Short mmCIF file of C-alpha atoms in Angstrom, two decimals:
data_model
loop_
_atom_site.label_atom_id
_atom_site.label_comp_id
_atom_site.label_asym_id
_atom_site.label_seq_id
_atom_site.Cartn_x
_atom_site.Cartn_y
_atom_site.Cartn_z
CA UNK A 1 -15.70 21.56 10.58
CA UNK A 2 -12.61 22.43 8.63
CA UNK A 3 -11.28 24.36 11.57
CA UNK A 4 -10.90 21.15 13.48
CA UNK A 5 -8.60 19.44 10.99
CA UNK A 6 -5.53 21.49 11.85
CA UNK A 7 -5.99 20.49 15.49
CA UNK A 8 -6.17 16.80 14.48
CA UNK A 9 -3.04 17.15 12.31
CA UNK A 10 -1.19 18.72 15.22
CA UNK A 11 -2.35 15.95 17.54
CA UNK A 12 -0.92 13.36 15.16
CA UNK A 13 2.30 15.23 15.11
CA UNK A 14 2.36 15.40 18.90
CA UNK A 15 2.04 11.65 19.03
CA UNK A 16 5.32 11.20 17.21
CA UNK A 17 7.23 14.09 18.76
CA UNK A 18 6.46 12.45 22.11
CA UNK A 19 7.56 9.06 20.68
CA UNK A 20 11.00 10.48 19.74
CA UNK A 21 11.44 11.92 23.18
CA UNK A 22 10.50 8.53 24.70
CA UNK A 23 13.16 6.65 22.77
CA UNK A 24 15.83 9.36 22.98
CA UNK A 25 17.12 7.95 26.28
CA UNK A 26 20.86 8.83 26.22
CA UNK A 27 20.74 12.55 25.53
CA UNK A 28 17.11 13.81 25.20
CA UNK A 29 16.31 16.64 22.86
CA UNK A 30 14.46 19.66 24.12
CA UNK A 31 10.97 20.55 23.01
CA UNK A 32 11.89 23.89 21.49
CA UNK A 33 14.39 22.69 18.82
CA UNK A 34 12.01 19.83 17.97
CA UNK A 35 9.09 22.08 17.45
CA UNK A 36 11.26 24.48 15.32
CA UNK A 37 12.32 21.60 13.04
CA UNK A 38 8.65 20.51 12.77
CA UNK A 39 7.66 24.05 11.79
CA UNK A 40 10.39 24.32 9.15
CA UNK A 41 9.19 21.04 7.68
CA UNK A 42 5.62 22.37 7.45
CA UNK A 43 6.89 25.51 5.71
CA UNK A 44 8.73 23.37 3.11
CA UNK A 45 5.41 22.48 1.54
CA UNK A 46 5.37 25.97 -0.02
CA UNK A 47 8.51 25.04 -1.94
CA UNK A 48 6.72 22.09 -3.52
CA UNK A 49 3.77 24.24 -4.48
CA UNK A 50 6.15 26.72 -6.18
CA UNK A 51 8.45 24.28 -7.99
CA UNK A 52 6.04 21.50 -8.98
CA UNK A 53 4.21 23.41 -11.77
CA UNK A 54 7.53 24.75 -13.14
CA UNK A 55 9.03 21.23 -13.07
CA UNK A 56 5.99 19.81 -14.81
CA UNK A 57 6.28 22.31 -17.65
CA UNK A 58 10.02 21.89 -17.99
CA UNK A 59 9.99 18.10 -18.06
CA UNK A 60 6.59 17.56 -19.73
CA UNK A 61 5.83 14.42 -17.73
CA UNK A 62 2.48 13.56 -16.13
CA UNK A 63 0.32 10.66 -15.13
CA UNK A 64 -0.79 8.94 -18.31
CA UNK A 65 -1.47 5.35 -17.35
CA UNK A 66 1.78 4.24 -18.88
CA UNK A 67 4.01 2.43 -16.38
CA UNK A 68 7.22 4.32 -17.23
CA UNK A 69 5.59 7.73 -17.53
CA UNK A 70 3.81 7.30 -14.23
CA UNK A 71 6.93 6.01 -12.47
CA UNK A 72 9.05 8.94 -13.72
CA UNK A 73 6.34 11.42 -12.78
CA UNK A 74 6.07 10.05 -9.26
CA UNK A 75 9.74 9.64 -8.75
CA UNK A 76 10.74 13.11 -10.01
CA UNK A 77 7.85 15.45 -9.57
CA UNK A 78 6.23 13.95 -6.42
CA UNK A 79 8.70 11.87 -4.41
CA UNK A 80 11.96 13.50 -5.46
CA UNK A 81 10.64 17.01 -5.07
CA UNK A 82 9.01 16.38 -1.69
CA UNK A 83 12.09 14.65 -0.36
CA UNK A 84 14.19 17.56 -1.49
CA UNK A 85 11.89 20.05 0.22
CA UNK A 86 12.07 18.05 3.51
CA UNK A 87 15.82 17.67 3.26
CA UNK A 88 16.27 21.39 2.80
CA UNK A 89 14.13 22.03 5.84
CA UNK A 90 16.34 19.58 7.76
CA UNK A 91 19.43 21.36 6.40
CA UNK A 92 18.11 24.64 7.77
CA UNK A 93 17.49 23.02 11.12
CA UNK A 94 21.07 21.77 11.10
CA UNK A 95 22.48 25.23 10.36
CA UNK A 96 20.34 26.91 13.02
CA UNK A 97 20.77 24.27 15.76
CA UNK A 98 24.10 22.62 14.97
CA UNK A 99 24.94 22.23 18.66
CA UNK A 100 21.89 19.89 19.03
CA UNK A 101 23.52 17.30 16.75
CA UNK A 102 25.78 15.46 19.16
CA UNK A 103 24.76 11.84 18.58
CA UNK A 104 23.56 9.81 15.55
CA UNK A 105 19.93 9.60 16.64
CA UNK A 106 19.65 13.45 16.44
CA UNK A 107 20.03 13.24 12.67
CA UNK A 108 17.11 10.74 12.46
CA UNK A 109 14.98 12.73 14.88
CA UNK A 110 15.35 16.06 13.14
CA UNK A 111 14.95 14.58 9.65
CA UNK A 112 11.82 12.74 10.84
CA UNK A 113 10.48 15.99 12.44
CA UNK A 114 10.98 17.89 9.25
CA UNK A 115 8.99 15.16 7.45
CA UNK A 116 6.39 15.22 10.24
CA UNK A 117 5.81 18.96 9.69
CA UNK A 118 5.49 18.41 5.94
CA UNK A 119 3.07 15.60 6.55
CA UNK A 120 1.01 17.62 9.04
CA UNK A 121 0.45 20.43 6.51
CA UNK A 122 -0.34 17.89 3.77
CA UNK A 123 -2.82 16.08 6.13
CA UNK A 124 -4.74 19.30 6.71
CA UNK A 125 -5.17 19.73 2.96
CA UNK A 126 -6.32 16.11 2.45
CA UNK A 127 -8.66 16.15 5.49
CA UNK A 128 -10.32 19.30 4.10
CA UNK A 129 -10.59 17.68 0.66
CA UNK A 130 -11.67 14.09 1.47
CA UNK A 131 -13.27 14.50 4.90
CA UNK A 132 -12.86 12.68 8.22
CA UNK A 133 -12.87 9.13 6.86
CA UNK A 134 -9.16 9.24 6.04
CA UNK A 135 -7.91 10.68 9.36
CA UNK A 136 -6.50 7.48 10.92
CA UNK A 137 -5.21 6.02 7.61
CA UNK A 138 -3.22 9.17 6.84
CA UNK A 139 -2.39 9.58 10.52
CA UNK A 140 -0.38 6.32 10.48
CA UNK A 141 0.43 5.46 6.82
CA UNK A 142 1.23 8.83 5.28
CA UNK A 143 2.71 10.29 8.49
CA UNK A 144 5.08 7.42 9.28
CA UNK A 145 5.75 6.91 5.55
CA UNK A 146 6.97 10.50 5.25
CA UNK A 147 9.15 10.14 8.33
CA UNK A 148 10.69 6.86 7.15
CA UNK A 149 11.53 8.15 3.70
CA UNK A 150 13.40 11.18 4.99
CA UNK A 151 15.00 9.19 7.77
CA UNK A 152 16.70 7.12 5.06
CA UNK A 153 18.53 10.21 3.97
CA UNK A 154 19.54 10.84 7.57
CA UNK A 155 20.77 7.30 7.79
CA UNK A 156 23.09 7.96 4.89
CA UNK A 157 24.62 10.86 6.90
CA UNK A 158 24.96 8.58 9.93
CA UNK A 159 26.83 5.92 7.94
CA UNK A 160 29.03 8.61 6.39
CA UNK A 161 29.95 10.19 9.71
CA UNK A 162 29.84 7.44 12.25
CA UNK A 163 30.57 4.19 10.42
CA UNK A 164 32.93 5.06 7.62
CA UNK A 165 34.60 8.09 9.29
CA UNK A 166 33.58 10.54 6.52
CA UNK A 167 35.33 8.45 3.84
CA UNK A 168 32.29 7.73 1.67
CA UNK A 169 30.45 10.98 0.89
CA UNK A 170 28.55 9.26 -1.96
CA UNK A 171 26.49 7.57 0.72
CA UNK A 172 24.56 10.77 1.34
CA UNK A 173 23.50 11.09 -2.30
CA UNK A 174 22.77 7.37 -2.51
CA UNK A 175 20.48 7.43 0.53
CA UNK A 176 18.71 10.51 -0.80
CA UNK A 177 17.92 8.57 -4.00
CA UNK A 178 16.80 5.60 -1.84
CA UNK A 179 14.54 7.98 0.07
CA UNK A 180 12.97 9.18 -3.19
CA UNK A 181 12.59 5.56 -4.42
CA UNK A 182 11.04 4.52 -1.16
CA UNK A 183 8.55 7.34 -1.49
CA UNK A 184 7.82 6.30 -5.06
CA UNK A 185 7.23 2.69 -4.12
CA UNK A 186 4.72 3.88 -1.55
CA UNK A 187 2.86 6.14 -4.01
CA UNK A 188 3.00 4.15 -7.20
CA UNK A 189 0.40 1.51 -6.38
CA UNK A 190 -2.00 4.29 -5.27
CA UNK A 191 -1.47 6.61 -8.22
CA UNK A 192 -0.92 4.25 -11.17
CA UNK A 193 -4.34 3.64 -12.77
CA UNK A 194 -3.60 0.02 -13.59
CA UNK A 195 -3.01 -0.85 -9.95
CA UNK A 196 -5.75 0.96 -8.20
CA UNK A 197 -7.87 -2.14 -7.60
CA UNK A 198 -5.25 -3.74 -5.40
CA UNK A 199 -2.94 -0.75 -4.96
CA UNK A 200 -4.00 0.00 -1.37
CA UNK A 201 -3.24 -3.59 -0.32
CA UNK A 202 0.28 -3.41 -1.97
CA UNK A 203 0.93 -0.11 -0.21
CA UNK A 204 -0.10 -1.64 3.16
CA UNK A 205 2.28 -4.52 2.65
CA UNK A 206 5.13 -2.27 1.54
CA UNK A 207 4.50 0.10 4.45
CA UNK A 208 4.71 -2.72 7.03
CA UNK A 209 7.92 -3.90 5.50
CA UNK A 210 9.47 -0.45 5.89
CA UNK A 211 8.59 -0.51 9.57
CA UNK A 212 11.21 -3.18 10.02
CA UNK A 213 13.86 -1.00 8.37
CA UNK A 214 12.78 2.11 10.31
CA UNK A 215 13.11 0.20 13.58
CA UNK A 216 16.52 -1.06 12.61
CA UNK A 217 17.97 2.33 11.63
CA UNK A 218 16.67 3.90 14.84
CA UNK A 219 18.21 0.96 16.82
CA UNK A 220 21.57 1.36 15.03
CA UNK A 221 21.60 5.11 15.74
CA UNK A 222 20.98 4.43 19.45
CA UNK A 223 23.72 1.80 19.52
CA UNK A 224 26.28 4.29 18.22
CA UNK A 225 25.53 7.06 20.77
CA UNK A 226 28.62 8.44 22.48
CA UNK A 227 26.39 8.69 25.59
CA UNK A 228 25.49 4.98 25.46
CA UNK A 229 24.99 3.29 28.81
CA UNK A 230 23.54 -0.13 29.57
CA UNK A 231 22.05 1.52 32.69
CA UNK A 232 19.53 3.29 30.50
CA UNK A 233 16.84 1.33 28.68
CA UNK A 234 13.72 2.11 26.66
CA UNK A 235 10.43 1.38 28.47
CA UNK A 236 8.93 -0.47 25.53
CA UNK A 237 5.62 -1.01 27.28
CA UNK A 238 5.15 2.74 27.85
CA UNK A 239 6.24 3.63 24.33
CA UNK A 240 3.84 1.15 22.59
CA UNK A 241 1.02 1.92 25.04
CA UNK A 242 1.26 5.66 24.35
CA UNK A 243 1.18 5.12 20.58
CA UNK A 244 -1.70 2.68 20.82
CA UNK A 245 -3.88 4.72 23.19
CA UNK A 246 -3.31 7.87 21.09
CA UNK A 247 -4.41 6.13 17.92
CA UNK A 248 -7.43 4.52 19.60
CA UNK A 249 -8.48 8.05 20.60
CA UNK A 250 -7.96 9.09 16.99
CA UNK A 251 -10.25 6.29 15.84
CA UNK A 252 -13.07 7.54 17.98
CA UNK A 253 -12.39 11.18 16.88
CA UNK A 254 -12.74 9.96 13.33
CA UNK A 255 -15.96 8.12 14.11
CA UNK A 256 -17.46 11.23 15.73
CA UNK A 257 -16.43 13.52 12.82
CA UNK A 258 -17.80 11.07 10.26
CA UNK A 259 -21.13 11.04 12.01
CA UNK A 260 -21.03 14.83 12.15
CA UNK A 261 -20.44 14.96 8.38
CA UNK A 262 -22.97 12.39 7.22
CA UNK A 263 -25.50 12.12 10.08
CA UNK A 264 -25.60 8.38 9.34
CA UNK A 265 -24.60 6.37 12.37
CA UNK A 266 -24.93 3.06 10.67
CA UNK A 267 -22.48 3.99 7.92
CA UNK A 268 -20.08 5.59 10.31
CA UNK A 269 -20.01 2.51 12.51
CA UNK A 270 -19.49 0.26 9.49
CA UNK A 271 -16.51 2.34 8.38
CA UNK A 272 -15.22 2.37 12.00
CA UNK A 273 -15.31 -1.47 12.08
CA UNK A 274 -13.53 -1.73 8.77
CA UNK A 275 -10.82 0.68 9.76
CA UNK A 276 -10.31 -1.06 13.10
CA UNK A 277 -9.58 -4.33 11.24
CA UNK A 278 -7.32 -2.99 8.51
CA UNK A 279 -5.76 0.27 9.73
CA UNK A 280 -6.03 -0.96 13.35
CA UNK A 281 -3.79 -3.96 12.48
CA UNK A 282 -1.22 -1.59 11.00
CA UNK A 283 -1.38 0.69 14.07
CA UNK A 284 -0.89 -2.27 16.40
CA UNK A 285 2.10 -3.81 14.52
CA UNK A 286 3.79 -0.42 13.92
CA UNK A 287 3.34 0.68 17.55
CA UNK A 288 4.79 -2.51 19.03
CA UNK A 289 7.64 -2.99 16.55
CA UNK A 290 8.77 0.65 16.80
CA UNK A 291 9.00 0.23 20.55
CA UNK A 292 11.27 -2.76 20.59
CA UNK A 293 15.01 -2.17 20.35
CA UNK A 294 17.96 -4.44 21.08
CA UNK A 295 20.50 -1.97 22.49
CA UNK A 296 24.06 -3.28 22.10
CA UNK A 297 26.85 -0.77 22.21
CA UNK A 298 28.52 -0.37 18.80
CA UNK A 299 26.23 -2.96 17.04
CA UNK A 300 25.09 -2.28 13.53
CA UNK A 301 21.96 -4.41 12.90
CA UNK A 302 21.38 -5.42 9.23
CA UNK A 303 18.58 -3.64 7.33
CA UNK A 304 16.05 -6.13 5.99
CA UNK A 305 12.93 -5.38 3.92
CA UNK A 306 10.67 -7.81 5.74
CA UNK A 307 7.27 -7.88 7.42
CA UNK A 308 7.55 -6.91 11.10
CA UNK A 309 5.60 -9.93 12.25
CA UNK A 310 5.65 -13.67 11.71
CA UNK A 311 3.70 -16.85 12.51
CA UNK A 312 5.22 -19.38 14.80
CA UNK A 313 8.19 -19.23 17.23
CA UNK A 314 10.77 -16.64 16.12
CA UNK A 315 13.58 -15.38 18.29
CA UNK A 316 12.78 -12.88 20.97
CA UNK A 317 9.27 -12.06 19.85
CA UNK A 318 6.20 -12.44 22.05
CA UNK A 319 2.63 -13.45 21.39
CA UNK A 320 0.21 -10.57 20.78
CA UNK A 321 -2.97 -11.78 19.09
CA UNK A 322 -2.62 -15.55 19.58
CA UNK A 323 0.02 -18.09 20.53
CA UNK A 324 1.24 -18.19 16.89
CA UNK A 325 1.28 -14.58 15.76
CA UNK A 326 4.40 -12.75 16.84
CA UNK A 327 5.65 -9.15 16.35
CA UNK A 328 9.42 -9.04 15.84
CA UNK A 329 11.83 -7.28 18.06
CA UNK A 330 13.14 -7.71 21.61
CA UNK A 331 9.92 -8.20 23.54
CA UNK A 332 11.48 -8.17 27.03
CA UNK A 333 10.97 -4.82 28.86
CA UNK A 334 14.23 -4.48 30.72
CA UNK A 335 13.20 -1.37 32.60
CA UNK A 336 12.04 -3.40 35.63
CA UNK A 337 15.37 -5.20 35.91
CA UNK A 338 17.45 -2.15 35.20
CA UNK A 339 15.88 -0.15 38.07
CA UNK A 340 18.33 -2.29 40.20
CA UNK A 341 21.32 -1.49 38.04
CA UNK A 342 24.48 -1.08 40.15
CA UNK A 343 22.50 -1.76 43.28
CA UNK A 344 22.38 -4.47 45.92
CA UNK A 345 19.13 -6.45 45.71
CA UNK A 346 17.96 -9.53 47.48
CA UNK A 347 17.50 -12.70 45.42
CA UNK A 348 14.80 -15.11 46.45
CA UNK A 349 13.86 -18.45 44.85
CA UNK A 350 10.63 -18.42 42.85
CA UNK A 351 8.03 -20.44 44.78
CA UNK A 352 7.65 -24.07 43.70
CA UNK A 353 11.32 -25.01 43.43
CA UNK A 354 12.41 -28.00 45.54
CA UNK A 355 16.03 -26.99 46.02
CA UNK A 356 17.92 -23.75 45.78
CA UNK A 357 21.68 -23.32 46.42
CA UNK A 358 21.58 -19.84 47.98
CA UNK A 359 19.91 -18.76 51.19
CA UNK A 360 19.58 -15.23 52.49
CA UNK A 361 21.69 -13.86 49.64
CA UNK A 362 21.78 -10.54 47.87
CA UNK A 363 23.29 -9.59 44.53
CA UNK A 364 24.93 -6.55 42.91
CA UNK A 365 24.17 -6.17 39.23
CA UNK A 366 27.60 -5.33 37.86
CA UNK A 367 27.50 -5.50 34.03
CA UNK A 368 25.46 -6.51 31.00
CA UNK A 369 26.60 -8.86 28.22
CA UNK A 370 25.23 -10.76 25.28
CA UNK A 371 25.65 -14.45 24.43
CA UNK A 372 24.96 -16.17 21.14
CA UNK A 373 21.60 -15.15 19.66
CA UNK A 374 21.93 -11.65 21.22
CA UNK A 375 20.38 -12.91 24.49
CA UNK A 376 21.15 -10.58 27.36
CA UNK A 377 22.86 -11.85 30.52
CA UNK A 378 24.10 -10.00 33.56
CA UNK A 379 27.12 -10.58 35.66
CA UNK A 380 26.26 -10.25 39.33
CA UNK A 381 28.28 -10.30 42.54
CA UNK A 382 26.45 -12.38 45.11
CA UNK A 383 27.06 -11.97 48.87
CA UNK A 384 26.07 -14.81 51.18
CA UNK A 385 27.09 -14.98 54.82
CA UNK A 386 29.99 -12.59 54.28
CA UNK A 387 31.47 -14.34 51.23
CA UNK A 388 31.35 -12.97 47.69
CA UNK A 389 31.02 -14.99 44.47
CA UNK A 390 30.18 -14.24 40.84
CA UNK A 391 27.07 -15.63 39.18
CA UNK A 392 25.06 -14.77 36.10
CA UNK A 393 21.39 -13.97 35.70
CA UNK A 394 19.30 -13.90 32.57
CA UNK A 395 15.82 -12.39 32.39
CA UNK A 396 12.88 -14.80 31.91
CA UNK A 397 11.59 -14.32 28.38
CA UNK A 398 8.62 -16.69 28.33
CA UNK A 399 5.53 -17.04 30.45
CA UNK A 400 5.32 -15.04 33.66
CA UNK A 401 8.28 -12.62 33.71
CA UNK A 402 7.42 -10.78 36.89
CA UNK A 403 6.07 -11.46 40.38
CA UNK A 404 3.71 -9.23 42.41
CA UNK A 405 2.11 -5.88 41.73
CA UNK A 406 5.52 -4.30 42.02
CA UNK A 407 6.67 -6.39 39.08
CA UNK A 408 9.76 -7.92 40.64
CA UNK A 409 11.68 -9.40 37.70
CA UNK A 410 12.19 -13.16 37.46
CA UNK A 411 15.59 -14.31 36.25
CA UNK A 412 17.51 -17.54 35.68
CA UNK A 413 20.51 -17.88 38.05
CA UNK A 414 23.49 -19.69 36.54
CA UNK A 415 27.14 -20.30 37.22
CA UNK A 416 29.64 -17.71 35.91
CA UNK A 417 33.01 -19.41 35.27
CA UNK A 418 36.09 -17.31 34.65
CA UNK A 419 36.00 -18.21 30.94
CA UNK A 420 32.88 -16.12 30.50
CA UNK A 421 34.94 -13.02 31.28
CA UNK A 422 36.53 -13.45 27.83
CA UNK A 423 34.35 -11.51 25.28
CA UNK A 424 35.07 -13.96 22.50
CA UNK A 425 33.95 -16.96 24.60
CA UNK A 426 30.89 -15.15 25.86
CA UNK A 427 29.72 -14.18 22.41
CA UNK A 428 29.79 -17.78 21.25
CA UNK A 429 28.23 -19.25 24.35
CA UNK A 430 24.74 -20.80 23.82
CA UNK A 431 22.06 -20.44 26.44
CA UNK A 432 21.73 -24.23 26.83
CA UNK A 433 25.39 -24.43 27.80
CA UNK A 434 24.89 -22.26 30.88
CA UNK A 435 24.54 -24.28 34.10
CA UNK A 436 21.14 -23.30 35.50
CA UNK A 437 20.97 -23.19 39.31
CA UNK A 438 17.30 -22.09 39.62
CA UNK A 439 14.86 -19.28 39.07
CA UNK A 440 15.02 -16.22 41.29
CA UNK A 441 13.05 -13.01 41.87
CA UNK A 442 14.91 -9.82 42.42
CA UNK A 443 13.46 -7.78 45.33
CA UNK A 444 14.66 -4.53 46.88
CA UNK A 445 14.46 -5.65 50.50
CA UNK A 446 13.73 -8.66 52.75
CA UNK A 447 10.40 -7.01 53.70
CA UNK A 448 9.19 -7.71 50.21
CA UNK A 449 9.32 -11.50 50.71
CA UNK A 450 5.60 -11.65 51.55
CA UNK A 451 4.81 -10.23 48.09
CA UNK A 452 6.33 -13.31 46.39
CA UNK A 453 3.53 -15.41 47.79
CA UNK A 454 0.79 -13.22 46.29
#
């Protein structure tokens, strides 16, 4: 069955290559350069095999059960060496394909792909050694962990080049050290003998916390793109659905291979249930959080080491498992509203409202802005009986957000006084200060009116 493991490792890699193409909305990378970077990352494993024994002899450090010895061994001979190998593969990608690096996200993508190649080769080795039972766990934890660690180094380059105008070169070295430390913190609970009882749980908690940072640095890179346009948005539903369905398929592949190995259906199903609860939760949270981005041109979101979910009402999150559990990030999928960007659309009152100030009106979505709390609002030009007037609309974030099978977006219609044209005033405006006129559905043509009643 060992011949099948490389196919699985490549399938896991494909999941994430497709992910990067899905979120790379402003200037999408081509498949060829991405695959080349992945291949170079896979080849970098050979460098680790060659240097690791030499480094071990030179330094004389090894796992001994002592906290300091184990930390130094993991930091230098495991994490540091592996991050160096992945960074060198990325550097070769940069030299070979320099023209591909024309926006900040490219640095994150190609660093992540280098790590993805490294992880794929490593996964094949582990699958052959430990069997099918670790496929999904390594497919999400080790794979994304490798990408996150190396992406930290890329983020140092992004800060150096795009935030500080090449004035702080030490950032590159600093973030390489942070990448090695992040790798160490992931490995230490798993490798230190004194923590093995609860080490896996600690690694899970740490991994989930890094997802928040990974989402933030990807978001920041997108926000700084020279090709940034509010017309383009990430289809968060498609991104998360593709990740989830791919990993669900991986769960069933693992189940089938475990049964093939052990010929014990009861044991295989028991492990399947356990993995669906633990690893499945990690897959769910990671897939959803890494699909949610708040795209604001020029904005640098702070990096916080925090769990990517919470309990209770928090900001823009939406309920996933119950009315209390929320995964963080901008939960509104703006793709349905943005399909009408810079177009005339008809606005119709949502059924059930007693009064509505506009009749037979249509609106032109002119621009996107953000008020206090980073809530998106849109300035629209409304035409009614030959007269033009400016209003604002804000997407509905709670409850039913769309109407009909065509998913016509529901939005709040509010007055747009001239003072809101001043950026400083707009940024400090609270949602409750906007004068609500009613709830409307945006539809492409009057013929769609009948669909509002369905």
